[in-house]
Coordinates of C-alpha atoms and ligand atoms in Angstrom, one line a residue:
M518 CA 190.0 30.2 -154.7
K519 CA 187.1 28.7 -152.8
S520 CA 184.0 30.7 -152.9
I521 CA 180.2 30.4 -152.7
S522 CA 180.1 30.0 -156.5
T523 CA 182.8 27.2 -156.6
F524 CA 180.8 25.5 -153.8
D525 CA 177.5 25.7 -155.7
E526 CA 179.1 24.6 -158.9
K527 CA 180.7 21.6 -157.3
L528 CA 177.4 20.5 -155.9
L529 CA 175.6 21.1 -159.2
E530 CA 178.1 18.8 -160.8
K531 CA 176.9 16.1 -158.3
G532 CA 173.2 16.9 -159.1
V533 CA 172.6 18.8 -155.9
D534 CA 170.7 22.0 -156.2
R535 CA 169.2 24.4 -153.7
L536 CA 165.6 25.6 -153.3
I537 CA 166.3 29.3 -152.5
L538 CA 164.6 30.4 -149.3
L539 CA 167.3 32.9 -148.2
K540 CA 168.1 35.4 -150.9
N541 CA 170.6 37.4 -149.0
P542 CA 173.4 36.6 -146.5
S543 CA 172.3 37.0 -142.9
E544 CA 173.8 40.0 -141.2
I545 CA 177.0 39.9 -139.1
L546 CA 176.7 42.4 -136.2
F547 CA 179.2 43.6 -133.7
L548 CA 178.2 43.5 -130.0
P549 CA 179.9 46.6 -128.6
R550 CA 178.9 46.4 -124.9
L551 CA 179.5 42.7 -124.5
S552 CA 182.9 43.1 -126.3
A553 CA 183.9 45.8 -123.9
E554 CA 182.9 43.6 -120.9
L555 CA 184.9 40.7 -122.2
G556 CA 187.9 42.5 -123.7
H557 CA 187.5 40.7 -127.0
R558 CA 185.7 41.5 -130.3
I559 CA 182.5 39.6 -130.4
Y560 CA 180.3 39.4 -133.5
V561 CA 177.0 37.6 -134.1
K562 CA 175.7 36.1 -137.3
R563 CA 172.0 36.7 -137.2
D564 CA 170.6 33.5 -138.7
D565 CA 167.7 34.1 -136.3
L566 CA 166.6 37.1 -138.4
S567 CA 165.3 35.7 -141.7
S568 CA 162.2 36.7 -143.5
I569 CA 160.4 33.3 -143.3
G570 CA 158.4 32.0 -140.3
M571 CA 160.4 33.9 -137.6
G572 CA 163.7 32.6 -138.8
G573 CA 166.4 30.2 -137.6
N574 CA 169.1 27.8 -138.7
K575 CA 166.8 25.1 -140.2
L576 CA 166.1 27.3 -143.2
R577 CA 169.6 26.8 -144.5
K578 CA 169.1 23.0 -144.3
L579 CA 165.7 23.2 -145.8
E580 CA 167.1 24.8 -148.9
Y581 CA 168.8 21.6 -149.7
L582 CA 166.3 19.2 -148.2
L583 CA 163.3 20.7 -150.1
A584 CA 165.3 20.8 -153.3
E585 CA 165.9 17.1 -152.9
A586 CA 162.2 16.6 -152.3
R587 CA 161.4 18.6 -155.4
R588 CA 163.9 16.5 -157.5
E589 CA 162.1 13.4 -156.2
G590 CA 158.7 14.7 -157.2
V591 CA 157.1 14.3 -153.8
N592 CA 153.9 16.1 -152.6
R593 CA 154.2 15.8 -148.8
I594 CA 156.9 16.6 -146.3
I595 CA 156.9 14.7 -143.0
T596 CA 159.2 15.6 -140.1
V597 CA 159.6 15.0 -136.4
G598 CA 160.7 17.0 -133.3
A599 CA 159.9 18.0 -129.8
R600 CA 156.6 19.9 -129.1
Q601 CA 158.4 23.3 -129.2
S602 CA 160.6 22.3 -132.2
N603 CA 161.9 25.2 -134.2
H604 CA 162.8 22.7 -137.0
A605 CA 159.2 21.5 -137.2
R606 CA 157.9 25.1 -137.4
L607 CA 160.3 26.2 -140.1
T608 CA 159.7 23.0 -142.1
A609 CA 156.0 23.8 -142.0
Y610 CA 156.5 27.3 -143.3
A611 CA 159.1 26.5 -146.0
A612 CA 157.2 23.4 -147.2
K613 CA 153.9 25.3 -147.4
M614 CA 155.5 28.2 -149.3
S615 CA 157.1 25.7 -151.7
G616 CA 153.8 23.9 -152.5
F617 CA 154.1 20.8 -150.3
E618 CA 151.6 19.4 -147.8
V619 CA 153.2 19.0 -144.4
D620 CA 152.9 16.7 -141.4
L621 CA 154.7 17.3 -138.1
V622 CA 155.2 14.4 -135.7
L623 CA 155.6 16.1 -132.3
K624 CA 157.0 14.1 -129.3
N625 CA 156.2 15.0 -125.7
S626 CA 159.9 14.6 -124.9
V627 CA 160.4 17.6 -122.5
A628 CA 159.3 17.3 -118.9
N629 CA 157.2 20.5 -118.9
S630 CA 153.5 20.2 -118.7
S631 CA 152.7 23.9 -118.4
E632 CA 149.9 25.3 -120.5
L633 CA 152.4 27.7 -122.1
Y634 CA 154.8 25.0 -123.2
R635 CA 152.0 23.0 -124.6
N636 CA 150.1 25.6 -126.4
N637 CA 152.2 28.8 -126.9
G638 CA 155.4 29.6 -128.9
N639 CA 156.1 27.4 -131.9
I640 CA 152.8 25.5 -131.7
I641 CA 150.8 28.6 -132.4
L642 CA 152.9 29.2 -135.5
D643 CA 152.6 25.6 -136.7
E644 CA 148.8 25.7 -136.4
L645 CA 148.6 29.1 -138.1
V646 CA 149.8 27.5 -141.4
D647 CA 147.6 24.4 -140.9
A648 CA 150.4 22.0 -140.6
K649 CA 149.0 18.5 -139.8
I650 CA 150.1 17.8 -136.2
H651 CA 150.5 14.3 -134.8
E652 CA 151.1 14.3 -131.1
I653 CA 152.8 11.3 -129.8
P654 CA 154.4 10.1 -126.5
N655 CA 158.2 10.0 -126.2
D656 CA 159.1 6.4 -126.5
L657 CA 160.5 3.8 -128.9
R658 CA 157.3 3.8 -131.0
V659 CA 158.3 7.1 -132.6
S660 CA 160.1 5.4 -135.6
A661 CA 157.3 2.9 -135.9
F662 CA 154.7 5.6 -135.9
I663 CA 156.6 7.5 -138.7
E664 CA 157.0 4.3 -140.8
K665 CA 153.3 3.7 -140.6
L666 CA 152.4 7.3 -141.5
V667 CA 154.7 7.2 -144.5
Q668 CA 153.3 3.8 -145.5
D669 CA 149.7 5.0 -145.1
Y670 CA 150.3 8.0 -147.4
R671 CA 151.9 5.8 -150.0
E672 CA 148.9 3.5 -150.0
K673 CA 146.8 6.5 -150.7
G674 CA 148.9 7.2 -153.8
E675 CA 150.8 10.1 -152.2
K676 CA 154.6 10.6 -152.3
P677 CA 155.9 11.6 -148.9
Y678 CA 159.4 12.8 -148.1
F679 CA 160.7 12.3 -144.6
I680 CA 163.1 14.8 -143.0
P681 CA 164.9 13.4 -139.8
V682 CA 165.1 15.3 -136.5
G683 CA 166.6 18.7 -136.9
G684 CA 166.9 18.2 -140.6
S685 CA 170.3 16.8 -139.7
N686 CA 171.6 14.5 -142.4
T687 CA 174.2 15.1 -145.1
T688 CA 171.7 16.9 -147.4
G689 CA 170.7 19.3 -144.6
G690 CA 174.2 19.8 -143.4
L691 CA 175.2 21.3 -146.7
G692 CA 173.4 24.4 -145.7
Y693 CA 175.9 25.1 -143.0
A694 CA 178.9 24.1 -145.2
R695 CA 177.7 26.8 -147.5
A696 CA 177.3 29.2 -144.6
V697 CA 181.1 29.0 -144.0
L698 CA 181.7 30.4 -147.4
E699 CA 179.1 33.1 -146.8
I700 CA 180.9 34.0 -143.6
E701 CA 184.3 34.1 -145.3
E702 CA 183.0 36.5 -148.0
Q703 CA 181.4 38.8 -145.4
A704 CA 184.5 38.7 -143.2
Q705 CA 186.7 39.8 -146.1
S706 CA 184.4 42.6 -147.0
M707 CA 184.2 43.8 -143.3
D708 CA 187.9 43.4 -142.8
L709 CA 187.4 40.8 -140.1
D710 CA 189.3 37.6 -139.4
F711 CA 187.4 35.0 -137.4
S712 CA 189.5 32.6 -135.4
H713 CA 186.6 31.0 -133.5
I714 CA 183.0 30.4 -134.4
A715 CA 180.6 29.2 -131.6
V716 CA 177.2 27.6 -132.2
A717 CA 174.6 25.5 -130.4
S718 CA 174.4 21.8 -131.4
G719 CA 171.3 19.6 -130.9
S720 CA 171.4 17.0 -133.7
G721 CA 174.7 17.6 -135.4
G722 CA 173.7 19.0 -138.8
T723 CA 174.7 22.6 -138.1
H724 CA 178.0 21.7 -136.4
G725 CA 178.9 19.0 -138.9
G726 CA 178.1 21.2 -141.9
L727 CA 180.2 24.0 -140.5
L728 CA 183.2 21.7 -140.0
A729 CA 182.8 20.3 -143.5
G730 CA 182.7 23.9 -144.8
V731 CA 185.8 24.9 -142.9
A732 CA 187.6 21.8 -144.2
Y733 CA 186.6 22.7 -147.8
L734 CA 187.8 26.3 -147.3
E735 CA 191.1 25.0 -145.8
K736 CA 191.3 27.7 -143.2
D737 CA 192.3 27.8 -139.6
I738 CA 189.0 28.5 -137.9
Q739 CA 187.9 26.7 -134.8
I740 CA 184.3 25.7 -134.6
Q741 CA 183.2 25.4 -131.0
A742 CA 179.8 23.7 -130.5
Y743 CA 177.7 23.6 -127.3
N744 CA 175.6 20.5 -127.0
V745 CA 172.0 21.0 -125.7
Q746 CA 171.4 17.3 -125.2
L747 CA 172.6 15.4 -122.2
E748 CA 174.0 12.6 -124.3
R749 CA 177.2 13.4 -126.2
E750 CA 178.2 10.2 -128.0
P751 CA 175.2 9.9 -130.4
I752 CA 175.4 13.5 -131.5
L753 CA 179.2 13.2 -132.0
E754 CA 178.7 10.1 -134.2
D755 CA 176.0 11.9 -136.3
T756 CA 178.3 14.9 -136.6
K757 CA 181.2 12.8 -137.9
T758 CA 179.0 11.0 -140.4
I759 CA 177.8 14.3 -141.8
I760 CA 181.3 15.8 -142.0
K761 CA 182.5 12.6 -143.8
E762 CA 179.7 12.5 -146.3
I763 CA 179.9 16.2 -147.2
A764 CA 183.7 15.9 -147.6
G765 CA 183.0 13.0 -149.9
L766 CA 180.7 15.2 -152.0
L767 CA 182.9 18.2 -152.0
N768 CA 186.4 16.7 -152.1
D769 CA 185.7 13.2 -153.4
Q770 CA 187.3 11.8 -150.2
E771 CA 185.9 11.1 -146.8
H772 CA 189.0 11.9 -144.6
I773 CA 188.2 13.9 -141.5
D774 CA 190.4 15.3 -138.7
E775 CA 188.6 14.4 -135.5
S776 CA 190.8 16.6 -133.4
K777 CA 188.9 19.6 -134.9
I778 CA 185.6 18.5 -133.5
H779 CA 184.9 20.5 -130.3
L780 CA 181.6 19.6 -128.7
N781 CA 181.2 20.9 -125.2
N782 CA 178.6 19.3 -122.9
D783 CA 179.1 21.6 -119.9
Y784 CA 176.2 23.9 -120.4
V785 CA 173.2 21.7 -121.1
G786 CA 172.1 21.8 -117.5
E787 CA 169.5 19.2 -116.5
G788 CA 168.6 18.3 -120.0
Y789 CA 167.1 19.2 -123.4
G790 CA 164.5 22.0 -123.1
L791 CA 165.1 22.5 -119.4
L792 CA 165.9 26.1 -118.6
N793 CA 168.4 26.7 -115.8
E794 CA 169.3 29.8 -113.8
E795 CA 172.6 30.4 -115.5
T796 CA 171.1 30.3 -119.0
K797 CA 168.2 32.6 -117.8
A798 CA 170.7 35.1 -116.4
C799 CA 172.7 35.1 -119.6
I800 CA 169.5 35.6 -121.7
K801 CA 168.4 38.5 -119.6
H802 CA 171.9 40.1 -119.6
V803 CA 172.3 40.0 -123.4
A804 CA 168.8 41.3 -123.9
Q805 CA 169.5 44.2 -121.5
I806 CA 172.9 45.3 -122.9
E807 CA 172.6 44.4 -126.6
G808 CA 168.8 44.1 -127.2
M809 CA 169.4 40.7 -128.6
L810 CA 167.0 37.9 -127.8
L811 CA 168.5 34.4 -127.2
D812 CA 166.3 31.4 -126.7
P813 CA 165.9 29.1 -123.7
V814 CA 166.7 25.8 -125.4
Y815 CA 169.6 26.4 -127.8
S816 CA 171.2 29.8 -128.3
G817 CA 170.8 30.8 -124.6
K818 CA 172.8 27.7 -123.5
A819 CA 175.4 28.0 -126.2
F820 CA 175.9 31.7 -125.6
T821 CA 176.3 31.1 -121.8
G822 CA 179.0 28.6 -122.6
F823 CA 180.7 30.7 -125.2
I824 CA 180.9 33.8 -122.9
N825 CA 182.1 31.6 -119.9
D826 CA 184.8 29.9 -122.0
I827 CA 186.0 33.3 -123.2
K828 CA 186.2 34.5 -119.5
L829 CA 188.0 31.3 -118.6
G830 CA 190.6 32.0 -121.3
K831 CA 189.9 28.7 -123.1
F832 CA 190.4 30.1 -126.6
T833 CA 194.0 30.7 -127.5
N834 CA 195.3 32.5 -130.6
S835 CA 192.1 34.4 -130.9
R836 CA 191.4 37.0 -133.4
D837 CA 187.7 37.9 -133.9
F838 CA 185.0 35.8 -132.4
L839 CA 181.7 34.9 -134.1
F840 CA 178.6 33.4 -132.5
I841 CA 176.0 32.0 -134.9
H842 CA 172.6 32.9 -133.6
T843 CA 170.6 29.9 -134.8
G844 CA 167.2 31.3 -133.8
G845 CA 164.5 29.7 -131.5
T846 CA 163.1 33.0 -130.2
P847 CA 159.4 31.9 -130.5
S848 CA 160.0 29.4 -127.7
I849 CA 160.6 32.3 -125.3
F850 CA 156.8 32.6 -125.2
A851 CA 156.5 28.9 -124.3
Y852 CA 158.8 29.6 -121.3
A853 CA 157.2 32.9 -120.4
D854 CA 156.4 31.6 -116.8
R855 CA 160.1 31.2 -116.2
F856 CA 161.3 34.8 -116.9
Ligands
PLP2279 C1 167.8 23.0 -134.3 C2 168.4 24.2 -133.6 C3 169.8 24.2 -133.2 C4 170.7 23.0 -133.4 O1 171.0 22.7 -134.7 P1 171.3 21.2 -135.1 O2 171.7 21.3 -136.5 O3 170.1 20.4 -134.8 O4 172.4 20.8 -134.2 C5 170.3 25.3 -132.7 N1 169.5 26.4 -132.4 C6 168.2 26.4 -132.7 C7 167.4 27.6 -132.4 C8 167.6 25.3 -133.3 O5 166.3 25.3 -133.6

């Protein structure tokens, strides 16, 4: 029987531990009014509601990433993201709580020069915990900038640890492989049987981790991801790498079934971080009928796609549906002029 404890034991055998940020499973809630509208049972896993730094999916990844940083004896965490990055915000909170210094390299990668986008939402929360912010333009110099930053800290005798965009590497992805086992245990105790799990994808770690978790569980669950980046191929490649490497850790073999990767690009609109009318209408509707807040960049787009695909009858052999709410709600305030 595969369970959270067999999963944890398997990783411990490989020397991989967790720095616990999330003590309890996140809630799975039924959406009664939306379910009645769609004629299907729709549940949401509320990874947006966690006790740290306004919550979100990056906390699951940070449990493994910061544990690795701790094993390596580092003192400083450096990460990178867009100006309104949820990943940067949660890295700042989790790192500070765990006794690390933290640097955020924030790229001006979204074509939005409004005062709100620049200075509200996540930025306020980053500043509140005194994260060191490096604002840089969005061009090829990003990686050179980071290399130099890491090098400069090393020369000062510090030990920095770099976390890539979105915390999406194999270590971070483990958080969502583990989430599959959490979902399975919750589903059993609630007498539910999820055939489809939908989620937003931005850098592949969440999606890749989920697919690796489903493969480990050996259960027939379709993971449907909705890409929030215009480009599909680079995300797909990163997702595959993460699945393979986690499979290697958990099963000692790197075989993956590529037919199980479902990455939909139809709901990104004009690009990353650009809110469109369809997404806005979905965010408003879900807030009005269920009281649940989706965000403009990730969960709003993914939920729009998920509902639309259900309406289009794209999911066959469906039992119960689960949407993973990955968070991002602070960015609503950065887009306040759009609602
Ligand atoms: C980062 C993020 C995602 C995407 O997760 P990835 O693992 O980067 O694909 C989805 N939703 C929110 C709110 C996020 O911040």
